[in-house]
Short mmCIF file of C-alpha atoms in Angstrom, two decimals:
data_model
loop_
_atom_site.label_atom_id
_atom_site.label_comp_id
_atom_site.label_asym_id
_atom_site.label_seq_id
_atom_site.Cartn_x
_atom_site.Cartn_y
_atom_site.Cartn_z
CA MET A 233 104.72 104.86 97.12
CA ASP A 234 106.17 105.49 100.54
CA GLN A 235 104.16 104.88 103.71
CA GLN A 236 104.17 108.56 104.66
CA THR A 237 102.57 109.66 101.37
CA PHE A 238 100.00 106.89 101.60
CA GLU A 239 99.08 107.85 105.17
CA ARG A 240 98.75 111.49 104.14
CA ILE A 241 96.41 110.54 101.30
CA LYS A 242 94.36 108.36 103.65
CA MET A 243 93.94 111.37 105.92
CA GLY A 244 92.59 113.35 103.00
CA ASP A 245 95.73 115.32 102.06
CA LYS A 246 94.98 116.69 98.58
CA LYS A 247 98.52 117.98 98.03
CA ALA A 248 99.93 114.48 98.38
CA LEU A 249 97.26 113.22 96.00
CA ALA A 250 98.02 115.96 93.47
CA LYS A 251 101.67 114.90 93.54
CA VAL A 252 100.70 111.30 92.82
CA TYR A 253 98.44 112.56 90.01
CA GLU A 254 101.27 114.50 88.42
CA GLN A 255 103.90 111.79 88.81
CA ASN A 256 101.84 109.11 87.07
CA ARG A 257 99.95 111.28 84.61
CA ASP A 258 102.06 110.91 81.48
CA SER A 259 102.66 107.19 81.69
CA VAL A 260 99.10 106.14 82.58
CA ILE A 261 97.40 108.47 80.08
CA ASN A 262 99.76 107.29 77.35
CA TRP A 263 99.01 103.71 78.28
CA ILE A 264 95.23 104.27 78.13
CA THR A 265 95.37 105.97 74.72
CA HIS A 266 97.74 103.31 73.41
CA LYS A 267 95.84 100.34 74.73
CA HIS A 268 92.34 101.45 73.84
CA SER A 269 92.74 103.85 70.98
CA CYS A 270 90.68 106.47 72.73
CA SER A 271 91.14 110.20 72.53
CA LEU A 272 93.45 112.09 74.84
CA GLU A 273 90.47 113.77 76.53
CA GLU A 274 88.80 110.41 77.21
CA ALA A 275 92.07 109.04 78.57
CA LYS A 276 92.46 112.00 80.92
CA ASP A 277 88.90 111.53 82.10
CA ILE A 278 89.47 107.86 82.83
CA TYR A 279 92.77 108.60 84.57
CA GLN A 280 91.08 111.16 86.82
CA ASP A 281 88.36 108.64 87.69
CA ALA A 282 91.04 106.09 88.59
CA ILE A 283 92.72 108.60 90.93
CA VAL A 284 89.36 109.30 92.59
CA ILE A 285 88.74 105.57 93.06
CA PHE A 286 92.23 105.19 94.54
CA TYR A 287 91.50 108.04 96.96
CA HIS A 288 88.17 106.48 97.93
CA ASN A 289 89.64 103.01 98.43
CA ALA A 290 92.55 104.38 100.46
CA ALA A 291 90.17 106.31 102.74
CA LYS A 292 87.86 103.32 103.17
CA GLY A 293 90.69 100.98 104.16
CA LYS A 294 90.20 98.89 101.03
CA ILE A 295 93.91 99.16 100.34
CA SER A 296 95.58 97.51 103.26
CA SER A 297 99.18 97.57 102.10
CA ILE A 298 101.31 100.19 100.45
CA ASN A 299 103.76 97.64 99.14
CA PHE A 300 102.70 98.34 95.59
CA SER A 301 103.63 100.64 92.82
CA ILE A 302 100.89 103.25 92.59
CA SER A 303 101.27 103.10 88.84
CA SER A 304 100.44 99.36 88.86
CA TYR A 305 97.46 100.04 91.08
CA LEU A 306 96.10 102.74 88.78
CA HIS A 307 96.52 100.48 85.74
CA GLU A 308 94.55 97.81 87.56
CA VAL A 309 91.78 100.23 88.53
CA VAL A 310 91.47 101.40 84.94
CA ARG A 311 91.45 97.84 83.68
CA ARG A 312 88.82 96.61 86.11
CA GLN A 313 86.56 99.58 86.56
CA PHE A 314 86.45 101.43 83.32
CA LEU A 315 87.49 99.67 80.19
CA ASN A 316 84.22 97.91 79.55
CA LYS A 317 82.42 101.19 80.06
CA LEU A 318 84.50 103.27 77.68
CA LYS A 319 81.89 103.32 74.99
CA LYS A 320 78.88 103.88 77.23
CA GLU A 321 77.16 107.20 77.22
CA SER A 322 77.50 109.32 80.34
CA ARG A 323 80.26 107.08 81.60
CA VAL A 324 81.48 109.92 83.77
CA GLN A 325 80.46 109.28 87.37
CA ARG A 326 79.09 105.85 86.46
CA GLY A 327 82.19 104.27 87.98
CA PHE A 328 81.60 106.14 91.24
CA ILE A 329 77.95 105.11 91.39
CA ASP A 330 78.85 101.47 90.72
CA LEU A 331 81.40 101.62 93.50
CA LEU A 332 78.78 102.74 96.04
CA ARG A 333 75.91 100.55 94.89
CA SER A 334 74.92 97.56 96.99
CA SER A 335 73.12 94.48 95.68
CA ASP A 336 69.77 95.94 96.85
CA ASP A 337 70.17 98.91 94.53
CA SER A 338 70.90 96.94 91.40
CA ASP A 339 67.55 96.51 89.62
CA ALA A 340 66.54 99.25 87.22
CA GLU A 341 63.90 100.93 89.40
CA ASN A 342 66.01 100.85 92.57
CA GLN A 343 68.97 102.03 90.54
CA GLN A 344 67.14 105.21 89.59
CA VAL A 345 66.01 105.82 93.16
CA PHE A 346 69.56 105.18 94.37
CA GLU A 347 71.09 107.61 91.90
CA ARG A 348 68.52 110.27 92.75
CA LYS A 349 69.34 109.92 96.45
CA LEU A 350 73.06 110.31 95.75
CA GLU A 351 72.40 113.41 93.71
CA LEU A 352 70.19 114.93 96.42
CA VAL A 353 72.77 114.42 99.16
CA HIS A 354 75.40 115.89 96.84
CA ARG A 355 73.28 119.00 96.27
CA ALA A 356 72.37 119.33 99.95
CA LEU A 357 76.00 119.04 100.97
CA GLN A 358 76.92 121.95 98.71
CA GLU A 359 74.59 124.16 100.76
CA LEU A 360 76.30 123.43 104.10
CA SER A 361 78.87 125.72 105.70
CA GLU A 362 82.57 125.05 105.02
CA ALA A 363 83.00 123.93 108.65
CA CYS A 364 80.27 121.31 108.25
CA LYS A 365 81.61 120.12 104.91
CA GLN A 366 85.11 119.67 106.35
CA LEU A 367 83.90 117.83 109.40
CA ILE A 368 81.57 115.55 107.46
CA LYS A 369 84.31 114.75 104.99
CA LEU A 370 86.81 113.80 107.68
CA LYS A 371 84.28 111.85 109.72
CA TYR A 372 82.31 110.05 107.04
CA PHE A 373 84.62 109.85 104.04
CA ALA A 374 88.03 109.52 105.69
CA ASN A 375 86.60 107.68 108.75
CA LEU A 376 88.79 109.61 111.20
CA ASP A 377 88.08 109.54 114.93
CA MET A 378 86.86 112.64 116.73
CA GLN A 379 90.22 113.32 118.40
CA THR A 380 92.05 113.37 115.03
CA ILE A 381 89.32 115.53 113.51
CA CYS A 382 89.58 117.86 116.46
CA ASP A 383 93.37 118.13 115.95
CA GLN A 384 93.05 118.69 112.20
CA LEU A 385 90.30 121.30 112.39
CA GLY A 386 91.57 123.02 115.53
CA TYR A 387 88.55 122.47 117.80
CA LYS A 388 88.89 122.84 121.55
CA ASN A 389 88.06 119.24 122.33
CA PRO A 390 86.41 116.18 120.75
CA GLU A 391 83.14 117.03 122.47
CA THR A 392 82.94 120.32 120.53
CA ALA A 393 83.58 118.46 117.28
CA LYS A 394 80.98 115.88 118.22
CA ASN A 395 78.32 118.52 118.85
CA LEU A 396 79.13 120.08 115.51
CA LYS A 397 78.77 116.64 113.92
CA TYR A 398 75.22 116.30 115.32
CA LYS A 399 74.35 119.75 114.08
CA CYS A 400 75.78 119.29 110.59
CA MET A 401 74.17 115.91 110.08
CA ARG A 402 70.83 117.29 111.29
CA ILE A 403 71.02 120.13 108.78
CA LEU A 404 72.12 117.81 105.99
CA ARG A 405 69.27 115.41 106.69
CA ARG A 406 66.73 118.25 106.82
CA LYS A 407 67.94 119.67 103.51
CA VAL A 408 67.77 116.28 101.81
CA ASN A 409 64.23 115.74 103.14
CA THR A 410 63.14 119.17 101.96
CA MET A 411 64.58 118.55 98.51
CA THR A 412 62.92 115.12 98.37
CA MET A 413 59.54 116.63 99.26
CA GLY A 414 60.06 119.36 96.68
CA MET A 415 60.57 116.71 94.02
CA GLN A 416 57.40 114.85 95.02
CA ILE A 417 55.10 117.88 94.78
CA MET B 40 67.72 111.13 113.42
CA LYS B 41 68.37 111.08 117.13
CA SER B 42 71.90 111.74 118.38
CA LYS B 43 72.02 108.39 120.16
CA PHE B 44 71.17 106.67 116.87
CA LEU B 45 73.83 108.66 115.07
CA ASP B 46 76.53 107.68 117.58
CA MET B 47 75.43 104.07 117.51
CA PHE B 48 75.51 103.93 113.71
CA ASP B 49 78.87 105.71 113.61
CA ASN B 50 80.33 103.20 116.06
CA TYR B 51 78.92 100.30 114.08
CA PHE B 52 80.46 101.59 110.84
CA SER B 53 83.82 102.50 112.30
CA GLY B 54 84.21 99.00 113.77
CA GLU B 55 84.21 100.22 117.37
CA LEU B 56 81.66 97.67 118.55
CA SER B 57 82.69 94.34 120.02
CA ASP B 58 81.34 91.19 118.33
CA GLN B 59 78.73 90.91 121.07
CA GLU B 60 77.63 94.54 120.67
CA LYS B 61 77.56 94.13 116.92
CA THR B 62 75.27 91.10 117.13
CA ALA B 63 73.03 92.90 119.62
CA PHE B 64 72.88 95.91 117.30
CA GLU B 65 71.91 93.77 114.30
CA GLU B 66 69.25 91.95 116.33
CA HIS B 67 67.87 95.28 117.51
CA LEU B 68 67.63 96.48 113.91
CA LYS B 69 65.43 93.51 113.03
CA SER B 70 62.95 94.18 115.81
CA ASP B 71 62.86 97.99 115.84
CA SER B 72 61.36 99.36 112.64
CA LYS B 73 62.05 103.00 113.57
CA MET B 74 65.68 102.27 114.14
CA ALA B 75 65.86 100.25 110.90
CA GLU B 76 64.36 103.17 109.01
CA ALA B 77 66.85 105.59 110.58
CA PHE B 78 69.69 103.21 109.73
CA GLN B 79 68.61 103.06 106.09
CA GLU B 80 68.52 106.86 105.96
CA TYR B 81 71.95 107.01 107.59
CA GLN B 82 73.42 104.63 105.00
CA ASP B 83 71.91 106.67 102.17
CA LEU B 84 73.46 109.82 103.62
CA ARG B 85 76.87 108.19 103.91
CA LYS B 86 76.79 106.96 100.33
CA GLY B 87 75.66 110.38 99.17
CA ILE B 88 78.52 111.98 101.09
CA ASP B 89 81.04 109.62 99.48
CA TYR B 90 79.55 110.33 96.07
CA SER B 91 79.65 114.08 96.60
CA ILE B 92 83.28 114.01 97.72
CA MET B 93 84.24 111.90 94.71
CA ILE B 94 82.46 114.28 92.32
CA GLY B 95 84.15 117.24 94.03
CA LEU B 96 87.57 115.62 93.76
CA LYS B 97 86.98 114.86 90.10
CA GLN B 98 86.30 118.55 89.47
CA GLU B 99 89.44 119.51 91.37
CA LEU B 100 91.49 117.09 89.28
CA GLN B 101 90.05 118.57 86.10
CA GLU B 102 91.18 122.01 87.27
CA LEU B 103 94.57 120.65 88.27
CA GLU B 104 94.93 118.99 84.85
CA SER B 105 94.28 122.28 83.10
CA SER B 106 97.20 123.81 84.98
CA PHE B 107 99.67 121.28 83.52
CA PRO B 108 101.30 121.32 80.10
CA GLN B 109 99.62 118.99 77.63
CA VAL B 110 100.35 115.28 78.08
CA GLU B 111 103.25 114.19 75.93
CA LEU B 112 101.81 111.50 73.71
CA GLU B 113 104.31 109.03 72.35
CA ALA B 114 104.61 109.10 68.57
CA ASP B 115 103.37 105.54 68.10
CA VAL B 116 100.35 106.24 70.30
CA GLN B 117 99.33 109.10 68.03
CA HIS B 118 99.44 106.74 65.05
CA ARG B 119 97.35 104.16 66.82
CA ILE B 120 94.46 106.49 67.56
CA ASP B 121 91.75 105.72 65.03
CA PRO B 122 92.67 107.75 61.94
CA VAL B 123 89.10 107.84 60.57
CA SER B 124 87.52 109.26 63.70
CA THR B 125 87.06 112.98 63.27
CA THR B 126 86.83 113.45 67.03
CA ASN B 127 90.14 111.73 67.51
CA LYS B 128 91.66 113.55 64.56
CA PHE B 129 90.58 116.79 66.11
CA GLN B 130 92.02 115.74 69.46
CA ILE B 131 95.32 114.79 67.90
CA TRP B 132 95.58 118.12 66.10
CA LYS B 133 94.64 119.88 69.31
CA VAL B 134 97.34 117.95 71.16
CA ALA B 135 99.88 118.58 68.43
CA ALA B 136 99.03 122.28 68.34
CA ALA B 137 99.21 122.53 72.12
CA VAL B 138 102.57 120.75 72.19
CA VAL B 139 103.96 123.12 69.54
CA LEU B 140 102.60 126.18 71.30
CA VAL B 141 103.90 125.18 74.70
CA SER B 142 107.26 124.24 73.18
CA LEU B 143 107.56 127.60 71.52
CA SER B 144 106.42 129.62 74.48
CA VAL B 145 108.69 128.09 77.06
CA GLY B 146 111.48 127.02 74.74
CA VAL B 147 111.26 123.38 75.73
CA ILE B 148 112.05 120.56 73.41
CA PHE B 149 109.87 117.67 74.50
CA GLN B 150 111.53 114.37 74.96
CA LEU B 151 108.89 111.99 73.65
CA GLN B 152 110.35 108.81 75.01
CA GLN B 153 111.17 108.98 78.67
CA PRO B 154 112.70 105.94 80.34
CA SER B 155 110.18 103.99 82.41
CA SER B 156 110.76 101.72 85.34
CA PRO B 157 110.64 97.98 84.53
CA GLN B 158 107.72 97.55 86.94
CA ASP B 159 105.73 100.28 85.19
CA LEU B 160 106.40 98.62 81.86
CA PHE B 161 105.20 95.36 83.32
CA SER B 162 101.96 97.02 84.49
CA GLN B 163 101.42 98.61 81.12
CA HIS B 164 101.95 95.47 79.07
CA PHE B 165 100.95 92.51 81.19
CA GLU B 166 97.56 90.95 80.74
CA PRO B 167 96.73 87.49 82.07
CA ALA B 168 96.67 84.80 79.36
CA GLU B 169 93.18 84.11 78.11
CA ASN B 170 91.91 80.64 78.93
CA LEU B 171 91.90 78.78 75.63
CA TYR B 172 92.75 75.46 77.23
CA VAL B 173 89.72 74.23 79.16
CA SER B 174 86.23 75.01 78.03
CA ILE B 175 84.08 76.04 80.97
CA LYS B 176 80.38 75.43 80.52
CA ARG B 177 77.55 76.60 82.68
CA GLY B 178 76.53 73.88 85.08
CA ASP B 179 79.86 72.04 85.01
CA ASP B 180 80.29 69.93 88.09
CA ILE B 181 83.16 71.80 89.68
CA GLU B 182 83.81 69.11 92.26
CA ALA B 183 84.29 66.38 89.70
CA ASN B 184 87.09 67.86 87.65
CA PRO B 185 90.02 69.69 89.24
CA LEU B 186 90.96 71.30 85.93
CA VAL B 187 87.49 72.78 85.53
CA ARG B 188 87.65 73.99 89.12
CA ALA B 189 91.02 75.65 88.53
CA PHE B 190 89.98 77.35 85.31
CA GLN B 191 86.68 78.52 86.73
CA ALA B 192 88.65 80.34 89.41
CA TYR B 193 91.09 81.61 86.77
CA GLU B 194 88.33 82.98 84.57
CA ALA B 195 86.70 84.60 87.61
CA GLU B 196 90.06 86.32 88.23
CA ASP B 197 90.31 84.58 91.58
CA TYR B 198 94.00 83.97 90.97
CA THR B 199 94.79 82.92 94.54
CA MET B 200 92.29 80.09 94.28
CA ALA B 201 93.40 79.28 90.72
CA MET B 202 97.07 79.04 91.79
CA ALA B 203 96.18 76.72 94.66
CA GLU B 204 94.18 74.49 92.31
CA PHE B 205 96.88 74.48 89.62
CA GLU B 206 99.52 73.54 92.19
CA THR B 207 97.35 70.72 93.53
CA ILE B 208 96.90 69.42 90.01
CA LEU B 209 100.61 69.60 89.24
CA GLY B 210 101.35 67.68 92.43
CA GLN B 211 99.40 64.68 91.13
CA GLU B 212 101.39 62.02 89.29
CA GLU B 213 98.87 61.79 86.43
CA TYR B 214 99.32 65.48 85.63
CA LYS B 215 102.96 66.09 86.51
CA ASP B 216 104.89 67.15 83.39
CA LYS B 217 102.09 65.76 81.22
CA HIS B 218 100.04 68.92 81.04
CA PRO B 219 102.52 71.76 80.53
CA MET B 220 99.68 74.18 79.80
CA VAL B 221 98.68 73.96 83.47
CA LEU B 222 102.13 75.38 84.22
CA TYR B 223 101.54 78.09 81.64
CA TYR B 224 98.34 79.27 83.30
CA LEU B 225 99.86 78.90 86.76
CA GLY B 226 102.62 81.28 85.63
CA SER B 227 100.06 83.70 84.25
CA ALA B 228 98.09 83.64 87.54
CA GLN B 229 101.30 84.20 89.50
CA LEU B 230 102.08 87.25 87.39
CA ALA B 231 98.54 88.55 87.88
CA GLN B 232 99.14 88.33 91.62
CA GLY B 233 102.47 90.16 91.32
CA GLN B 234 104.49 87.02 92.06
CA GLY B 235 107.12 87.64 89.39
CA GLU B 236 109.82 85.48 90.92
CA ALA B 237 107.58 82.40 91.15
CA SER B 238 106.32 82.97 87.61
CA ILE B 239 109.87 83.03 86.25
CA ALA B 240 110.54 79.55 87.68
CA THR B 241 107.17 78.36 86.31
CA PHE B 242 107.74 79.62 82.77
CA GLU B 243 111.33 78.37 82.72
CA ARG B 244 110.02 74.92 83.62
CA PHE B 245 107.29 75.25 80.97
CA LEU B 246 109.89 76.05 78.30
CA GLU B 247 111.88 72.96 79.26
CA ILE B 248 108.99 70.54 78.78
CA SER B 249 106.61 72.11 76.28
CA GLN B 250 106.62 72.06 72.50
CA ASP B 251 103.76 74.56 72.17
CA ASN B 252 103.16 78.20 73.07
CA ILE B 253 106.90 78.85 73.19
CA VAL B 254 106.73 82.47 71.97
CA GLN B 255 103.89 83.29 74.35
CA ALA B 256 105.72 81.71 77.29
CA LYS B 257 108.84 83.73 76.47
CA TRP B 258 106.72 86.87 76.49
CA TYR B 259 105.38 86.04 79.95
CA LEU B 260 108.88 85.12 81.11
CA ALA B 261 110.01 88.56 79.95
CA MET B 262 107.09 90.06 81.88
CA GLY B 263 108.30 88.20 84.99
CA TYR B 264 111.81 89.60 84.52
CA LEU B 265 110.39 93.12 84.18
CA GLN B 266 108.25 92.70 87.27
CA GLN B 267 111.38 91.64 89.16
CA SER B 268 113.44 94.47 87.58
CA ARG B 269 115.81 91.93 85.99
CA VAL B 270 116.39 94.26 83.08
CA GLY B 271 119.29 92.41 81.41
CA GLU B 272 117.40 89.13 81.10
CA ALA B 273 114.22 90.92 80.03
CA THR B 274 116.12 92.81 77.33
CA LEU B 275 117.64 89.65 75.87
CA LEU B 276 114.24 87.97 75.58
CA LEU B 277 112.52 91.07 74.25
CA LYS B 278 115.13 91.42 71.49
CA GLU B 279 114.22 87.91 70.42
CA LEU B 280 110.49 88.63 70.70
CA LYS B 281 110.89 91.80 68.67
CA LEU B 282 111.25 89.56 65.63
CA SER B 283 107.96 87.77 66.33
CA GLU B 284 104.73 88.74 64.66
CA GLU B 285 102.65 88.55 67.83
CA TYR B 286 104.85 90.56 70.19
CA GLY B 287 107.14 92.48 67.82
CA ASN B 288 105.58 95.91 68.30
CA ASP B 289 105.14 95.64 72.06
CA ALA B 290 108.64 94.25 72.57
CA GLY B 291 110.10 97.08 70.47
CA ARG B 292 108.18 99.66 72.46
CA ILE B 293 109.38 98.26 75.79
CA LEU B 294 112.98 98.12 74.57
CA ARG B 295 112.83 101.78 73.56
CA LYS B 296 111.49 102.66 77.00
CA LEU B 297 114.21 100.66 78.73
CA ASP B 298 116.96 102.53 76.89
#
């Protein structure tokens, strides 16, 4: 993968990611079905999870170098993250949850609480405006600075973007709290 | 959550604090319960945001996938899918039907075997050799035995550590050339770390001094050649391995892909 494509993916460029998805699709899906005798649909599902993990790890700076074949990287993600979970029920999304879990969230009770919190934030985020979703994604998923966010989203200056950040996070937090209280009643 | 908290937490997470500021922040967290509570909430929100974006991307990829023609499964892959599983049978028929339909509608004859790059073939077929040489037991004194130390790292997939330990062992007179299997696992660890060139030298040395595991070592040597894109040398070895029981099918498959 060339540096430019990698940088674009790190900045959240979905078109670049879609290209990577398409380029590696046949070979990786064939490899998964061949290696683990699973159905084509399962293999596609696992391949998509691996692409998501790649996207996450690129955004979080967990991939420091681009001196690798993306195909090799995806094979490694599949091997490490998913193969032992192939047979588990509701495997979908399990890989994502495991990726985000810290050691404090690992016992059964905390695990449930942790998963519920993730689900609540996910639901609350769906209710935000597109502007808030975009800004939150660039700031908190892609870890971009306010100047870059400002350039990408076309705000007047970083201060405007910063004020929007406060507002969006305040709304998100309020929605999560409301949903949490609703569940407790 | 107060704005000043939000900025502080953002700066902490984005690595914008100096070491001194970072330490001060962590100390402050210990003594200020309100701030600690806000920080916990902030971390939960961040994880939830990451989760939500991953779920959203997964859905987008599912939509993207549905816009592509069906994946072209290789013929031998179709045979390998469990023939007694009705789900799989159904999937195979679905795939076959989709392939036929798409072929007819757009007039495309699918080429089932596309050439792959040697590095891709390496990624698809390489797996580190399983440790069958040194038995690791719980509670082993790792300091006492360098071999145990090396294989503990190897089994934990800490290949950098394992390579360092193997090389230390091989540098000792009592081990040098007397334990070829240490070379074998060193080569495997090197491959796992993407060090194809080093692994080639290691397996070549192994084949000079060992009487055992010859076929397996040749397989890993071929993997090293693939990783280094030395197609001619890989092809020669794979043709030999094609006749072996253990690697015959895989070698044949790689050779077809290299054509």
